[in-house]
């Protein structure tokens, strides 16, 4: 009886001793948000604007980025600008970071959030698609991190990596996407270890999300998934809080992401069958 009780007391103490988030933490901070023309990235840009950050956003569609930047200025951003281009091109990924150096004079937070288009259905065997998706969803994250590290070391800043439940446990119907998200965990969790060893004070927050109500996700999976989609604006705010508080990992929402993942090591087959039970399998094409 005593051991579980002590465990509960320790857990309570740990959580109550944690620093709480205040919007001022991000006021005046220089932040890059990738994939910010729509979805969760767009919502992160608006939250940052309300908090008074300097924002540099990127994606491919210039007309959408222009509108997001205008809105950010109306909402009170310290400054807001965009660069359009594709993350298939590593030179472009590096160029975005250099722009932060030139126009913001440094960087406090790098939010890696963009995601390339993939399909929802049985794996079709297209190796070329996996290579392309790895470039967009994984290699460009690495390229931006490498370019940004000198600035982040100087500011003792943060890297925020937006991932998914599909990057922690096998998910059917998104095989190429899941592969890229698992790769992010491997790279950034290993890099975090080296930062500890080398006393590099740059935090890495890996964000584990469930189903979120962005247009892309609803279009791809609303008809097939049996779980409700969580609101993207709330999700965006939780990601920013996790980054500002320098969490190792951020689970949004805890009950539907962290708790099931506790089964991974002790009851993996149960977890996998729980994942499969979330789909209306009769609505998936035969592939
Ligand atoms: P969206 O599809 O709404 O937004 C994706 C963003 O990435 C857009 O701004 C898009 O803009 C940009 N983008 C796409 N392709 C490229 C490219 N080749 N080069 C540069 N930018 C590109 O995605 P979400 O908001 O739904 O997802 C955001 C993050 O959250 C992703 O990392 C995703 O994996 C993760 N996530 C989302 C979940 C969900 O249910 N929504 C669940 C779990 C994780 P443009 O087309 O203009 O380039």
Coordinates of C-alpha atoms and ligand atoms in Angstrom, one line a residue:
X1 CA 0.0 0.0 0.0
X2 CA 2.8 2.4 1.0
X3 CA 4.7 2.1 -2.4
X4 CA 1.7 3.2 -4.6
X5 CA 0.9 5.9 -2.1
X6 CA 4.4 7.3 -2.2
X7 CA 4.3 7.0 -6.0
X8 CA 1.1 9.2 -6.1
X9 CA 2.6 11.7 -3.7
X10 CA 5.8 12.0 -5.8
X11 CA 3.7 12.3 -9.0
X12 CA 1.6 15.1 -7.4
X13 CA 4.8 16.9 -6.2
X14 CA 6.4 16.6 -9.6
X15 CA 3.4 18.1 -11.4
X16 CA 2.8 20.8 -8.9
X17 CA 6.5 21.8 -9.0
X18 CA 6.3 22.2 -12.8
X19 CA 6.5 25.8 -14.1
X20 CA 3.2 27.0 -15.5
X21 CA 2.9 28.7 -18.9
X22 CA 2.5 32.4 -19.2
X23 CA 1.9 34.1 -22.6
X24 CA 4.7 36.6 -21.8
X25 CA 7.1 33.7 -22.2
X26 CA 6.8 34.0 -26.0
X27 CA 6.5 37.8 -26.1
X28 CA 9.2 39.3 -28.3
X29 CA 10.6 35.8 -29.2
X30 CA 11.7 35.1 -32.7
X31 CA 9.8 32.1 -34.0
X32 CA 9.8 30.1 -37.3
X33 CA 6.6 28.1 -38.0
X34 CA 6.7 25.8 -41.0
X35 CA 3.5 24.6 -42.7
X36 CA 1.7 27.7 -41.4
X37 CA -0.6 28.4 -44.4
X38 CA -3.3 26.2 -43.0
X39 CA -4.3 23.9 -40.2
X40 CA -2.4 23.7 -36.9
X41 CA 0.5 25.8 -38.1
X42 CA -1.8 28.6 -39.1
X43 CA -3.4 28.5 -35.6
X44 CA 0.1 28.5 -34.0
X45 CA 0.9 31.7 -36.0
X46 CA -2.3 33.4 -34.6
X47 CA -1.5 32.4 -31.0
X48 CA 2.1 33.7 -31.3
X49 CA 0.8 36.9 -32.9
X50 CA -1.5 37.5 -29.9
X51 CA 1.4 36.9 -27.6
X52 CA 3.5 39.5 -29.4
X53 CA 6.2 37.3 -31.0
X54 CA 8.2 37.9 -34.1
X55 CA 6.9 35.4 -36.6
X56 CA 8.4 34.0 -39.8
X57 CA 6.1 31.5 -41.5
X58 CA 6.5 29.3 -44.5
X59 CA 4.7 26.9 -46.8
X60 CA 4.2 26.6 -50.6
X61 CA 1.0 28.6 -51.2
X62 CA 1.9 32.3 -51.2
X63 CA -1.6 33.7 -51.4
X64 CA -2.5 31.8 -48.1
X65 CA 0.7 32.9 -46.4
X66 CA 0.0 36.5 -47.3
X67 CA -3.4 36.3 -45.6
X68 CA -2.0 34.6 -42.5
X69 CA 0.7 37.3 -42.2
X70 CA -1.9 40.1 -42.5
X71 CA -4.0 38.5 -39.8
X72 CA -1.0 38.1 -37.5
X73 CA -0.2 41.8 -37.8
X74 CA -3.8 42.6 -36.9
X75 CA -3.6 40.3 -33.9
X76 CA -0.5 42.1 -32.5
X77 CA 2.5 40.3 -33.7
X78 CA 5.8 42.1 -33.0
X79 CA 6.5 41.4 -36.7
X80 CA 5.2 38.9 -39.2
X81 CA 6.7 37.8 -42.6
X82 CA 6.6 34.8 -44.9
X83 CA 8.7 32.9 -47.3
X84 CA 7.1 30.6 -49.8
X85 CA 8.7 27.4 -51.2
X86 CA 8.7 23.7 -51.0
X87 CA 10.4 21.6 -48.3
X88 CA 11.3 19.0 -51.0
X89 CA 14.2 21.3 -51.6
X90 CA 16.8 21.2 -48.8
X91 CA 18.3 24.5 -50.1
X92 CA 14.9 26.1 -49.5
X93 CA 14.7 24.7 -46.0
X94 CA 18.1 26.2 -45.2
X95 CA 17.2 29.5 -46.8
X96 CA 14.2 29.9 -44.5
X97 CA 16.5 29.6 -41.5
X98 CA 19.0 32.1 -43.0
X99 CA 16.2 34.6 -43.5
X100 CA 15.6 34.5 -39.7
X101 CA 19.3 35.4 -39.2
X102 CA 19.1 38.2 -41.7
X103 CA 15.7 39.8 -40.8
X104 CA 15.2 38.8 -37.1
X105 CA 18.9 38.8 -36.1
X106 CA 18.5 35.3 -34.5
X107 CA 16.1 32.6 -33.5
X108 CA 14.4 31.5 -30.2
X109 CA 12.1 28.8 -31.4
X110 CA 12.0 26.6 -34.5
X111 CA 8.6 24.9 -35.0
X112 CA 8.8 22.1 -37.5
X113 CA 5.2 21.3 -38.5
X114 CA 4.8 21.0 -42.3
X115 CA 3.7 17.7 -43.8
X116 CA 3.6 16.6 -47.4
X117 CA 0.6 15.1 -49.1
X118 CA 0.2 11.3 -48.8
X119 CA -2.6 8.9 -49.4
X120 CA -5.0 7.2 -46.9
X121 CA -5.4 3.5 -47.7
X122 CA -3.5 0.3 -47.9
X123 CA 0.3 0.6 -48.7
X124 CA 0.6 0.7 -52.5
X125 CA 4.3 -0.3 -52.7
X126 CA 5.4 3.0 -54.2
X127 CA 9.0 3.4 -52.9
X128 CA 9.4 6.7 -54.7
X129 CA 6.6 8.2 -52.7
X130 CA 8.2 7.1 -49.5
X131 CA 11.5 8.7 -50.5
X132 CA 9.7 12.0 -51.4
X133 CA 7.7 12.0 -48.2
X134 CA 10.9 11.3 -46.2
X135 CA 12.5 14.4 -47.8
X136 CA 9.5 16.6 -46.9
X137 CA 8.5 15.3 -43.5
X138 CA 11.9 14.2 -42.2
X139 CA 15.0 15.4 -44.1
X140 CA 13.9 19.0 -44.3
X141 CA 13.3 19.0 -40.5
X142 CA 16.9 17.8 -40.1
X143 CA 18.3 20.4 -42.6
X144 CA 16.5 23.2 -40.8
X145 CA 17.7 22.0 -37.4
X146 CA 21.3 21.9 -38.6
X147 CA 21.1 25.4 -40.0
X148 CA 19.3 26.8 -37.0
X149 CA 21.5 25.3 -34.3
X150 CA 24.1 28.1 -34.1
X151 CA 21.3 30.6 -33.5
X152 CA 19.4 28.4 -31.1
X153 CA 22.6 27.7 -29.1
X154 CA 23.2 31.4 -28.8
X155 CA 19.6 32.1 -27.6
X156 CA 19.3 28.8 -25.6
X157 CA 16.2 28.3 -27.6
X158 CA 13.8 25.5 -28.5
X159 CA 13.0 23.1 -31.3
X160 CA 9.4 21.9 -31.5
X161 CA 8.8 18.9 -33.7
X162 CA 5.1 18.1 -34.5
X163 CA 4.6 14.4 -34.7
X164 CA 1.7 12.0 -34.2
X165 CA 0.5 8.9 -32.5
X166 CA 1.3 7.3 -35.8
X167 CA 5.0 8.0 -35.0
X168 CA 4.8 6.0 -31.8
X169 CA 2.8 3.0 -32.7
X170 CA 2.0 1.3 -36.0
X171 CA -1.0 2.8 -37.7
X172 CA -2.7 1.1 -40.7
X173 CA -3.6 3.1 -43.9
X174 CA -0.8 5.7 -43.4
X175 CA 2.3 3.6 -43.8
X176 CA 4.5 6.2 -45.6
X177 CA 3.4 8.9 -43.3
X178 CA 4.0 6.8 -40.2
X179 CA 7.5 5.9 -41.4
X180 CA 8.4 9.5 -41.6
X181 CA 7.0 10.3 -38.1
X182 CA 8.9 7.4 -36.5
X183 CA 12.1 8.7 -38.2
X184 CA 11.6 12.0 -36.4
X185 CA 11.4 10.3 -33.0
X186 CA 14.7 8.4 -33.7
X187 CA 16.6 11.5 -34.9
X188 CA 15.3 14.1 -32.3
X189 CA 15.3 11.7 -29.3
X190 CA 18.9 10.7 -30.1
X191 CA 19.9 14.4 -30.7
X192 CA 18.4 15.3 -27.3
X193 CA 20.6 12.8 -25.6
X194 CA 23.7 14.3 -27.2
X195 CA 22.6 17.8 -26.1
X196 CA 22.4 16.5 -22.5
X197 CA 25.9 15.0 -22.7
X198 CA 27.3 18.1 -24.3
X199 CA 25.5 20.6 -22.0
X200 CA 23.8 22.2 -25.0
X201 CA 20.9 24.2 -23.6
X202 CA 18.5 23.8 -26.6
X203 CA 15.3 22.0 -25.8
X204 CA 13.6 19.5 -28.1
X205 CA 9.9 19.0 -27.7
X206 CA 8.4 16.1 -29.7
X207 CA 4.6 16.6 -30.0
X208 CA 2.4 13.6 -30.1
X209 CA -1.1 14.4 -31.5
X210 CA -4.2 12.3 -32.1
X211 CA -6.9 13.2 -34.7
X212 CA -7.2 17.0 -35.1
X213 CA -9.9 18.8 -37.0
X214 CA -7.8 20.4 -39.8
X215 CA -9.3 20.4 -43.3
X216 CA -6.7 17.9 -44.6
X217 CA -7.2 15.4 -41.8
X218 CA -11.0 15.6 -41.9
X219 CA -11.0 15.2 -45.6
X220 CA -8.7 12.1 -45.4
X221 CA -10.1 10.3 -42.4
X222 CA -13.4 11.8 -40.9
X223 CA -15.4 9.2 -42.8
X224 CA -13.3 6.3 -41.7
X225 CA -12.2 7.0 -38.1
X226 CA -14.5 6.3 -35.2
X227 CA -12.9 8.9 -32.9
X228 CA -13.9 12.5 -32.8
X229 CA -11.4 15.1 -34.0
X230 CA -10.0 17.5 -31.4
X231 CA -10.0 21.3 -32.1
X232 CA -6.9 22.6 -33.9
X233 CA -6.7 26.0 -32.2
X234 CA -6.5 24.3 -28.7
X235 CA -4.0 21.8 -30.1
X236 CA -1.9 24.7 -31.5
X237 CA -1.8 26.4 -28.1
X238 CA -0.9 23.3 -26.2
X239 CA 2.1 22.7 -28.6
X240 CA 3.3 26.3 -28.0
X241 CA 3.0 25.8 -24.2
X242 CA 4.9 22.5 -24.4
X243 CA 7.7 24.2 -26.4
X244 CA 7.9 27.3 -24.1
X245 CA 8.0 25.1 -21.0
X246 CA 10.7 23.0 -22.7
X247 CA 8.9 19.7 -22.3
X248 CA 10.7 16.6 -23.6
X249 CA 7.4 15.4 -25.2
X250 CA 4.0 16.9 -25.4
X251 CA 0.9 14.6 -25.6
X252 CA -2.3 16.2 -26.9
X253 CA -4.8 15.1 -25.6
X254 CA -3.3 13.1 -22.8
X255 CA -6.1 10.6 -22.3
X256 CA -6.3 9.6 -25.9
X257 CA -2.5 9.6 -26.7
X258 CA -0.3 9.1 -23.6
X259 CA -2.5 6.7 -21.7
X260 CA -2.9 4.2 -24.6
X261 CA 0.8 4.4 -25.3
X262 CA 1.6 3.2 -21.8
X263 CA 0.5 -0.2 -23.2
X264 CA 3.3 -0.2 -25.8
X265 CA 5.8 -2.1 -23.8
X266 CA 3.6 -4.4 -21.7
X267 CA 0.7 -5.2 -24.0
X268 CA 1.7 -4.1 -27.6
X269 CA -0.8 -6.5 -29.3
X270 CA -3.7 -5.1 -27.2
X271 CA -2.7 -1.5 -28.2
X272 CA -2.4 -2.5 -31.8
X273 CA -5.9 -4.1 -31.7
X274 CA -7.2 -0.9 -30.0
X275 CA -5.8 1.1 -32.9
X276 CA -7.4 -1.1 -35.5
X277 CA -10.7 -0.9 -33.8
X278 CA -10.8 2.9 -34.4
X279 CA -11.4 2.4 -38.1
X280 CA -14.5 1.6 -40.2
X281 CA -12.7 -1.0 -42.2
X282 CA -15.6 -1.5 -44.6
X283 CA -14.9 2.1 -45.9
X284 CA -11.3 1.5 -46.8
X285 CA -10.6 0.9 -50.5
X286 CA -9.0 -2.5 -51.3
X287 CA -5.7 -0.8 -52.4
Ligands
LIG1 P1 -2.3 20.7 -43.0 O1 -2.4 19.8 -44.2 O2 -3.5 21.5 -42.6 O3 -1.1 21.7 -43.2 C1 0.1 21.3 -43.7 C2 1.0 22.5 -44.0 O4 2.2 22.0 -44.6 C3 0.4 23.5 -44.9 O5 0.7 24.8 -44.5 C4 1.0 23.1 -46.2 O6 0.9 24.3 -47.0 C5 2.4 22.7 -45.8 N1 3.1 21.9 -46.8 C6 2.6 20.8 -47.4 N2 3.4 20.3 -48.3 C7 4.5 21.1 -48.2 C8 5.8 21.1 -48.9 N3 6.1 20.2 -49.9 N4 6.7 22.1 -48.6 C9 6.4 23.0 -47.7 N5 5.2 23.1 -47.0 C10 4.3 22.1 -47.3 O7 -1.7 19.8 -41.8 P2 -2.2 19.7 -40.2 O8 -2.3 21.1 -39.7 O9 -3.3 18.8 -40.1 O10 -0.9 19.0 -39.6 C11 0.2 19.8 -39.0 C12 1.1 18.8 -38.3 O11 0.4 18.1 -37.3 C13 1.7 17.8 -39.3 O12 3.1 17.6 -38.9 C14 0.9 16.5 -39.0 O13 1.6 15.4 -39.3 C15 0.6 16.7 -37.5 N6 -0.5 15.9 -37.1 C16 -1.8 16.2 -37.6 C17 -2.9 15.5 -37.2 C18 -4.3 15.8 -37.6 O14 -5.2 15.0 -37.4 N7 -4.5 16.9 -38.3 C19 -2.7 14.3 -36.4 C20 -1.4 14.0 -36.0 C21 -0.3 14.8 -36.3 P3 1.1 24.3 -48.6 O15 0.2 23.3 -49.2 O16 0.7 25.7 -49.0 O17 2.5 24.1 -48.9

